[in-house]
XYZ file of C-alpha atoms in Angstrom:
555
model
C 24.401 -18.826 -24.758
C 21.673 -15.915 -26.836
C 23.456 -13.251 -28.914
C 23.339 -10.090 -26.877
C 21.070 -7.789 -29.670
C 17.644 -5.917 -29.559
C 14.928 -6.172 -31.970
C 11.638 -4.634 -32.541
C 8.283 -4.645 -33.929
C 8.162 -7.063 -36.668
C 10.776 -10.175 -34.722
C 9.788 -8.824 -31.418
C 5.997 -10.436 -32.698
C 8.226 -13.094 -34.420
C 9.290 -14.124 -31.129
C 6.503 -13.239 -28.679
C 4.236 -15.404 -31.244
C 6.870 -18.716 -31.486
C 6.994 -18.641 -27.195
C 3.316 -18.064 -26.110
C 2.024 -20.886 -29.355
C 4.200 -22.977 -28.159
C 2.365 -23.338 -24.583
C -0.611 -22.835 -25.355
C 0.104 -25.791 -28.001
C 1.099 -27.996 -24.496
C -1.403 -26.844 -22.369
C -4.275 -26.890 -25.231
C -4.689 -30.675 -25.137
C -5.609 -30.817 -21.595
C -8.579 -28.967 -21.534
C -12.079 -29.859 -21.229
C -14.056 -33.525 -19.926
C -11.817 -35.263 -22.261
C -8.458 -33.389 -22.486
C -5.218 -35.404 -21.100
C -2.386 -34.971 -19.094
C 0.914 -33.138 -19.629
C 3.880 -36.092 -19.060
C 6.768 -34.673 -17.303
C 10.410 -36.509 -17.104
C 13.707 -34.013 -16.224
C 14.946 -36.945 -16.791
C 16.428 -40.325 -17.877
C 16.220 -41.535 -14.014
C 13.575 -40.297 -12.558
C 9.856 -41.463 -12.797
C 7.464 -39.476 -15.097
C 5.399 -36.659 -13.839
C 1.379 -36.703 -15.248
C 0.099 -32.892 -14.933
C -3.226 -31.902 -15.815
C -2.461 -28.645 -13.632
C -1.372 -26.517 -16.101
C 0.209 -23.569 -13.604
C 2.050 -27.050 -12.412
C 2.930 -27.951 -15.796
C 4.710 -24.393 -17.108
C 6.766 -24.214 -13.505
C 8.620 -27.204 -14.383
C 9.392 -25.154 -17.672
C 12.623 -22.977 -17.277
C 13.829 -22.602 -20.777
C 13.237 -22.893 -24.580
C 15.349 -24.913 -26.717
C 15.169 -21.795 -28.850
C 16.410 -18.526 -26.395
C 14.469 -16.636 -29.326
C 10.966 -18.478 -27.270
C 12.146 -17.810 -24.628
C 10.568 -14.452 -24.118
C 6.846 -15.377 -25.208
C 6.949 -18.438 -23.386
C 8.137 -16.903 -19.932
C 5.485 -14.425 -20.640
C 3.415 -17.406 -20.830
C 4.146 -18.797 -17.742
C 4.382 -16.087 -15.544
C 0.697 -15.544 -16.609
C -0.181 -18.894 -15.750
C 1.121 -19.146 -12.544
C -0.308 -15.989 -11.553
C -4.069 -17.691 -12.714
C -3.428 -20.960 -10.693
C -2.607 -19.099 -7.365
C -5.181 -16.417 -7.841
C -7.797 -18.587 -8.880
C -6.792 -22.330 -8.648
C -7.911 -23.138 -12.027
C -8.478 -21.196 -15.567
C -4.439 -21.942 -16.468
C -5.151 -23.570 -19.519
C -8.122 -21.112 -20.091
C -5.687 -18.042 -19.897
C -3.524 -19.556 -22.383
C -5.674 -20.638 -25.355
C -7.574 -16.821 -24.758
C -4.280 -15.205 -25.181
C -2.596 -17.056 -27.616
C -6.060 -16.203 -30.343
C -5.683 -12.899 -28.886
C -2.449 -12.345 -29.686
C -2.171 -13.478 -32.493
C -5.178 -12.077 -33.808
C -4.287 -9.021 -33.208
C -0.439 -9.423 -34.402
C -2.386 -10.033 -37.444
C -4.309 -6.759 -38.069
C -1.386 -5.070 -36.295
C 0.541 -6.055 -39.798
C -2.263 -4.528 -41.847
C -1.632 -1.652 -40.248
C -4.022 -1.598 -37.254
C -2.703 0.145 -34.034
C -1.609 -1.559 -31.314
C -3.151 1.498 -29.388
C -6.753 1.027 -30.720
C -6.327 -2.339 -30.843
C -5.527 -2.349 -26.444
C -7.928 -0.297 -26.156
C -10.916 -2.164 -27.920
C -9.758 -5.180 -26.363
C -9.729 -3.500 -22.621
C -13.109 -1.604 -23.110
C -14.502 -5.652 -24.669
C -13.641 -7.143 -21.476
C -15.278 -5.029 -18.615
C -18.418 -5.430 -20.791
C -18.359 -9.323 -20.936
C -17.372 -9.326 -17.134
C -20.488 -7.664 -16.837
C -22.749 -9.869 -18.658
C -20.665 -13.338 -16.738
C -22.151 -10.929 -13.342
C -25.772 -10.848 -14.765
C -25.442 -14.652 -16.101
C -24.883 -16.118 -12.840
C -26.869 -18.692 -11.496
C -26.403 -19.348 -7.459
C -25.767 -23.551 -6.791
C -28.837 -25.132 -5.609
C -27.258 -28.279 -4.393
C -24.573 -30.483 -3.526
C -24.977 -32.456 -6.974
C -24.289 -29.080 -8.906
C -21.094 -28.966 -6.577
C -20.152 -32.330 -7.411
C -21.180 -31.918 -11.310
C -18.604 -29.090 -11.207
C -15.830 -31.171 -9.334
C -16.591 -33.419 -12.093
C -14.991 -31.075 -14.245
C -11.975 -30.935 -12.723
C -10.901 -33.697 -11.102
C -12.828 -36.573 -13.867
C -13.101 -38.936 -10.302
C -17.414 -39.502 -9.927
C -16.726 -40.609 -6.518
C -14.286 -38.024 -5.638
C -15.657 -35.901 -7.160
C -19.689 -36.745 -5.307
C -17.471 -36.745 -1.944
C -16.542 -33.106 -2.157
C -19.271 -31.694 -3.825
C -21.277 -32.780 0.075
C -18.456 -31.464 1.842
C -18.317 -28.333 0.715
C -22.271 -28.186 0.167
C -22.633 -28.982 4.315
C -19.142 -27.073 5.126
C -20.103 -24.065 3.235
C -18.622 -21.375 1.023
C -15.238 -20.809 3.589
C -14.810 -24.747 4.050
C -11.828 -25.583 4.808
C -10.982 -29.290 4.084
C -7.845 -30.668 5.150
C -6.526 -33.071 2.579
C -4.615 -36.377 3.741
C -2.737 -39.245 1.237
C -2.460 -42.758 1.973
C -0.639 -44.996 0.157
C -3.491 -47.298 -0.666
C -7.096 -46.465 -2.425
C -9.004 -44.655 -0.252
C -11.360 -42.069 0.207
C -13.314 -40.565 3.470
C -14.430 -37.772 4.691
C -14.807 -36.690 8.145
C -16.513 -33.663 9.769
C -16.153 -31.559 13.005
C -17.993 -29.089 13.602
C -16.202 -25.873 15.452
C -12.836 -24.580 15.403
C -9.315 -26.221 14.645
C -6.457 -25.058 15.338
C -2.801 -26.636 14.777
C -2.081 -28.380 18.521
C -1.366 -31.384 19.848
C -1.785 -33.573 23.145
C 1.156 -32.578 25.946
C 1.319 -36.840 26.905
C -0.113 -39.735 25.908
C -1.209 -39.294 29.852
C -4.092 -37.451 28.798
C -5.310 -39.668 26.464
C -8.962 -40.906 26.969
C -9.155 -43.383 23.888
C -5.782 -44.960 23.530
C -6.499 -47.021 21.190
C -6.605 -44.072 18.373
C -4.701 -41.644 20.190
C -6.816 -38.616 20.640
C -8.460 -37.229 24.208
C -12.016 -36.657 24.059
C -13.785 -33.907 26.919
C -17.366 -33.313 28.018
C -18.270 -29.807 28.544
C -15.694 -27.686 30.442
C -13.688 -24.740 30.922
C -10.162 -23.909 28.831
C -7.447 -21.624 30.279
C -5.980 -19.839 27.301
C -2.371 -19.543 28.597
C 0.129 -17.765 26.023
C 3.618 -19.161 27.649
C 5.554 -21.715 28.285
C 3.812 -23.397 31.679
C 6.834 -24.725 33.416
C 6.285 -23.203 37.199
C 3.780 -25.335 39.154
C 2.470 -21.947 40.545
C 0.727 -21.235 37.474
C -0.910 -24.820 37.503
C -2.311 -24.609 41.276
C -3.811 -21.365 40.079
C -5.550 -22.732 37.053
C -6.694 -25.299 38.823
C -8.033 -23.288 41.725
C -9.427 -21.800 39.648
C -11.716 -24.111 37.727
C -12.951 -25.968 41.267
C -13.965 -22.524 42.017
C -16.014 -22.310 38.628
C -17.259 -25.546 39.356
C -15.903 -26.864 35.945
C -16.577 -30.104 34.203
C -13.391 -30.569 33.175
C -10.870 -28.708 32.266
C -8.781 -27.970 29.038
C -5.034 -25.769 29.636
C -3.837 -24.624 25.873
C -0.637 -23.128 26.408
C 2.631 -23.294 24.670
C 4.381 -25.955 25.878
C 4.595 -27.371 29.429
C 7.426 -29.126 31.556
C 7.620 -32.318 33.208
C 6.842 -31.086 36.018
C 3.393 -28.957 35.541
C 2.979 -32.476 33.182
C 3.119 -34.636 36.695
C 1.187 -32.377 38.666
C -1.429 -32.107 36.200
C -2.009 -36.084 36.128
C -1.740 -36.053 39.897
C -4.953 -33.886 39.422
C -6.713 -35.543 36.770
C -9.717 -37.687 36.959
C -10.011 -39.595 33.460
C -14.027 -38.572 31.844
C -16.144 -41.624 33.185
C -18.267 -43.860 30.973
C -20.777 -42.221 28.609
C -19.984 -39.067 30.454
C -21.066 -37.188 27.470
C -24.927 -38.910 28.350
C -25.884 -37.487 31.331
C -28.740 -39.866 31.892
C -26.484 -42.746 31.651
C -24.910 -41.055 34.821
C -27.422 -41.141 36.912
C -26.331 -44.528 38.034
C -22.798 -44.278 38.555
C -21.393 -43.440 41.984
C -18.547 -41.668 41.339
C -15.103 -42.771 42.620
C -14.142 -41.934 46.119
C -10.645 -41.495 44.920
C -11.200 -38.581 42.176
C -13.547 -37.296 44.842
C -11.946 -33.598 44.135
C -10.118 -34.167 40.385
C -11.827 -33.307 37.569
C -11.045 -34.341 33.398
C -7.939 -32.643 32.583
C -6.358 -32.205 28.995
C -2.881 -30.457 28.706
C -2.829 -29.442 25.457
C 0.379 -26.827 23.264
C -0.174 -25.167 20.244
C 2.431 -26.144 17.418
C 1.485 -22.366 15.553
C 3.693 -20.023 16.653
C 4.598 -16.072 15.645
C 1.728 -13.551 14.575
C -0.354 -16.397 14.270
C -0.431 -18.550 17.531
C -1.528 -14.416 18.701
C -4.053 -14.420 16.446
C -5.147 -18.096 17.268
C -5.218 -16.735 20.838
C -7.568 -13.981 20.198
C -10.272 -16.504 18.158
C -10.154 -18.633 20.662
C -10.500 -15.481 23.046
C -13.718 -14.153 21.258
C -14.835 -18.285 20.792
C -14.735 -18.870 23.980
C -14.658 -16.366 26.531
C -11.990 -16.828 27.864
C -9.062 -14.273 28.795
C -5.695 -15.254 27.357
C -3.109 -15.085 30.046
C 0.816 -14.681 30.222
C 3.698 -12.808 31.688
C 3.401 -10.807 27.698
C -0.017 -9.600 28.069
C -1.110 -7.813 31.321
C -2.119 -10.580 33.827
C -0.025 -13.246 34.427
C -0.775 -16.817 34.608
C -0.532 -17.296 38.474
C -3.087 -14.557 39.043
C -6.090 -16.548 36.999
C -9.393 -16.080 38.120
C -13.020 -18.423 37.777
C -14.262 -15.099 35.350
C -10.428 -15.953 33.033
C -11.841 -18.962 31.825
C -13.167 -19.986 28.753
C -16.724 -22.225 28.618
C -16.642 -25.576 25.874
C -19.075 -27.491 24.967
C -16.980 -30.449 23.297
C -13.164 -30.924 22.811
C -11.369 -33.413 20.759
C -7.474 -33.768 20.285
C -5.012 -35.974 19.264
C -1.310 -35.749 17.870
C -1.934 -32.871 15.424
C -4.936 -31.013 15.676
C -7.044 -29.813 17.931
C -10.592 -29.653 17.208
C -12.742 -27.078 19.491
C -17.117 -26.602 19.605
C -17.088 -23.718 21.983
C -19.711 -22.219 23.531
C -20.051 -18.698 21.922
C -19.820 -20.222 18.654
C -23.195 -18.777 17.328
C -22.759 -15.283 18.948
C -22.858 -11.903 17.036
C -19.800 -11.203 18.155
C -18.213 -14.365 16.289
C -20.646 -14.319 13.344
C -18.966 -10.526 12.610
C -15.252 -11.367 12.721
C -15.748 -13.844 10.747
C -17.144 -11.054 8.016
C -14.676 -8.681 8.775
C -12.055 -11.641 7.922
C -14.505 -12.579 4.939
C -14.022 -9.280 3.295
C -9.923 -9.381 4.053
C -10.070 -13.376 2.333
C -11.798 -11.642 -0.953
C -9.611 -9.439 -1.534
C -6.155 -11.393 -0.855
C -4.444 -12.883 -3.812
C -3.464 -16.815 -3.073
C -0.223 -17.002 -3.575
C -0.046 -13.947 -0.672
C 0.875 -15.306 3.178
C -1.784 -14.442 4.621
C -4.782 -16.304 2.136
C -3.867 -19.651 4.033
C -3.931 -17.677 7.640
C -7.177 -16.139 6.320
C -8.984 -19.783 5.309
C -8.423 -21.396 8.756
C -9.795 -18.289 10.298
C -12.993 -17.667 8.624
C -13.771 -21.446 8.789
C -12.670 -21.643 12.276
C -15.049 -18.522 12.805
C -17.683 -19.883 10.919
C -18.453 -23.331 12.189
C -16.769 -26.114 11.051
C -13.664 -27.837 9.629
C -13.452 -30.932 7.345
C -10.919 -33.704 6.910
C -10.980 -35.561 3.119
C -8.611 -38.721 2.771
C -7.256 -39.209 -0.108
C -4.958 -42.607 -1.094
C -3.949 -44.482 -4.472
C -1.105 -47.229 -5.215
C 1.753 -44.635 -6.889
C 3.204 -42.068 -5.660
C 3.229 -39.800 -8.315
C -1.399 -40.649 -8.730
C -1.105 -39.665 -4.561
C 0.601 -36.341 -5.693
C -1.893 -35.593 -8.541
C -5.272 -36.326 -6.701
C -4.050 -34.667 -3.347
C -3.078 -31.260 -5.187
C -6.584 -31.599 -7.489
C -8.592 -32.546 -4.472
C -7.394 -28.792 -3.299
C -7.056 -27.205 -6.201
C -11.475 -28.340 -6.490
C -11.978 -27.120 -3.035
C -10.956 -23.373 -3.989
C -13.204 -23.679 -7.010
C -16.016 -24.806 -5.201
C -15.966 -22.556 -2.430
C -15.682 -19.480 -5.285
C -18.232 -21.713 -7.034
C -20.866 -20.948 -3.648
C -20.198 -17.416 -3.655
C -20.503 -15.844 -7.036
C -22.623 -18.665 -8.585
C -22.321 -20.588 -11.850
C -22.898 -20.162 -15.468
C -22.978 -22.424 -18.605
C -19.103 -24.195 -18.698
C -16.814 -26.119 -21.445
C -16.471 -22.176 -22.900
C -20.213 -21.924 -23.578
C -20.911 -18.688 -21.764
C -17.639 -17.134 -22.816
C -19.428 -17.616 -26.554
C -22.678 -16.756 -25.414
C -20.960 -12.881 -23.245
C -19.586 -12.119 -27.233
C -23.978 -10.396 -27.786
C -22.899 -7.949 -24.734
C -19.758 -6.264 -26.823
C -20.665 -2.984 -27.805
C -19.534 -2.115 -31.803
C -21.053 1.162 -31.820
C -17.575 2.877 -31.894
C -16.062 2.925 -34.781
C -12.481 3.565 -32.253
C -13.044 0.309 -30.029
C -14.931 -2.220 -32.732
C -11.816 -3.913 -34.139
C -10.492 -4.672 -30.259
C -13.694 -6.154 -29.574
C -14.046 -7.757 -32.506
C -10.496 -9.773 -31.823
C -12.042 -10.338 -28.326
C -14.936 -11.533 -29.585
C -12.647 -14.355 -31.794
C -11.306 -15.144 -28.866
C -14.036 -15.943 -26.907
C -14.831 -19.246 -29.034
C -10.836 -20.716 -28.345
C -11.742 -22.336 -25.892
C -14.683 -24.189 -27.077
C -12.842 -24.452 -30.546
C -10.247 -26.671 -28.404
C -12.209 -28.659 -26.404
C -14.050 -29.573 -29.332
C -10.655 -30.516 -31.474
C -9.785 -32.720 -28.286
C -12.701 -34.517 -28.015
C -12.204 -34.976 -32.219
C -15.191 -33.421 -33.089
C -15.109 -31.326 -36.934
C -16.932 -28.144 -37.649
C -16.831 -26.295 -34.695
C -18.020 -23.310 -36.063
C -20.936 -24.958 -36.885
C -21.564 -26.835 -33.486
C -20.436 -23.257 -31.926
C -24.296 -20.994 -34.039
C -26.018 -24.897 -32.848
C -25.063 -23.297 -28.297
C -25.629 -19.827 -29.471
C -29.121 -19.994 -31.207
C -29.977 -22.317 -28.595
C -30.570 -19.400 -25.781
C -28.161 -18.866 -22.899
C -28.601 -21.360 -20.911
C -27.047 -23.998 -23.716
C -23.085 -25.681 -23.496
C -21.501 -28.296 -25.766
C -21.805 -31.207 -24.219
C -18.066 -32.800 -25.851
C -19.099 -36.586 -24.714
C -21.808 -36.972 -26.617
C -21.312 -34.003 -29.298
C -24.518 -32.508 -28.881
C -26.323 -29.136 -27.276
C -27.734 -29.535 -23.860
C -28.919 -26.943 -21.347
C -26.184 -26.716 -19.407
C -28.198 -26.474 -15.937
C -29.926 -29.817 -16.418
C -26.786 -31.458 -17.898
C -24.448 -30.388 -14.706
C -22.322 -28.748 -17.403
C -20.769 -25.558 -15.331
C -17.890 -22.967 -14.947
C -17.770 -20.695 -12.147
C -18.238 -16.982 -13.363
C -15.758 -15.639 -10.674
C -12.916 -17.374 -12.315
C -13.972 -17.116 -15.307
C -13.869 -13.317 -15.120
C -10.132 -13.147 -13.622
C -9.374 -15.856 -16.117
C -10.984 -13.434 -19.107
C -9.243 -10.001 -17.279
C -5.622 -11.904 -16.849
C -5.694 -13.213 -20.199
C -6.404 -9.675 -22.163
C -4.261 -7.228 -19.508
C -0.845 -9.609 -20.796
C -2.254 -10.192 -24.095
C -2.543 -6.261 -24.563
C 1.544 -5.745 -22.995
C 2.427 -8.535 -25.696
C 1.315 -6.452 -28.586
C 1.869 -3.373 -27.627
C 5.692 -4.383 -26.967
C 7.966 -2.285 -29.994
C 11.438 -4.296 -28.544
C 12.550 -7.213 -26.662
C 16.143 -6.727 -25.246
C 18.425 -9.985 -24.971
C 21.156 -9.811 -23.111
C 24.581 -12.014 -22.683
C 24.416 -14.014 -19.826
C 20.470 -13.561 -18.841
C 19.003 -14.171 -15.120
C 18.096 -17.468 -14.747
C 14.959 -17.583 -12.000
C 13.340 -20.676 -10.725
C 10.317 -18.836 -9.298
C 7.406 -17.683 -12.239
C 7.451 -14.258 -11.903
């Protein structure tokens, strides 16, 4: 149990240093293309986890063996988890940067430098580096560059190539669903149009029973934000569809009763062979039994609460339909032909609805997507609304992807799925902000942007300049390459597009060798590392409680 006490200045630095270095030493060996993983085993009876996600690795650490190290370790834990939630990658780089900044600042402070002056220099230098990185960014050229960027995270060439292709085709707002398989497997699928969490109301509506899904051709859609329990509502919707001369009818509601499903089945005409191909229908005579019927599918919305309301709003925008229901102005029994929306193609299965709507590329839809995109840029990845905004943007922008990956063991499957989800975020950022030389090279090159003319700020900027080389030094150490300082100078001398290839030990053109990083991620990582380091070096005292409160949440 910790001894209750207060420690100040020199002791506080020592305690912080112990925890900060312990976490950075844990994560540092995972950095770079030949880095390893962190093995975690909670107790003897459980399987070992293999983690290369820094945020997950530090979350497994609840406390250190030495209470004096806990403050610095938990300080790093919170910072790294924050990075993982906000940008999806870069926690290890942040840890290496923070360690270098703190250790050098602590040395200078012990020699008599003012912590406040160092902090001001660090913050000023950080913004100069930010401007350099934004200026140095080059737009993504093709899917091969995205695949190369994915390889720096995944280190699986086949999966990286698939993810590069998916991100390139779906764009920076890509929404990719990752599905895990219990055996080695890799396959990607593309669904144009909107994607919603929904399910077919009854197996009787399947048009493809073997695959357990329904596909409808061009037709009309009714949006009903209520439970459809009353046959009167169904009759009104059917009459509106017939009056509108609908080719098919989709009814999307919160739920259906057995009675309303039975009524819909009695009026349902399964799509004819090759119904999507109009030329194939010329020689087909309509079945007299289905003369007054049309293809119908009933779908239940799986979203709840505010997200369900937003989904109906977006669907109304995409299809041109009017959402009806008891609490939104117009009752379902009063629906008119003009209230039905237009759908070019629709596919639904047991958990998803894919819809290509008439207004998919309408200026109003694009304007709404742009508005949501701006909100998304201002929303942190750990915000509850982030996932909702991503889904809405991708739906209104016109496409969603499905990635199916598998492995023999559960541990490997979980690792692959987590890597894929992180990589999706990084590739989306890359398409928005471009790329810069990777493997720490862009941080090394950014040192030239530091203006040392102000004597007051120069010490802090010199600390930052030294720290900016730390990620590349760590990558070289992980690759068992000696004389890191010599190689770093070679990278500087080769110009701003140069990077160090850890596999070959050679300096190469970063864009030709596809050694790339994302400037937006580097900027967020560096700002967070500097901000947290400033907090540490300006700490004057640490208060230890007898029974400190434990929390399993990172911050």
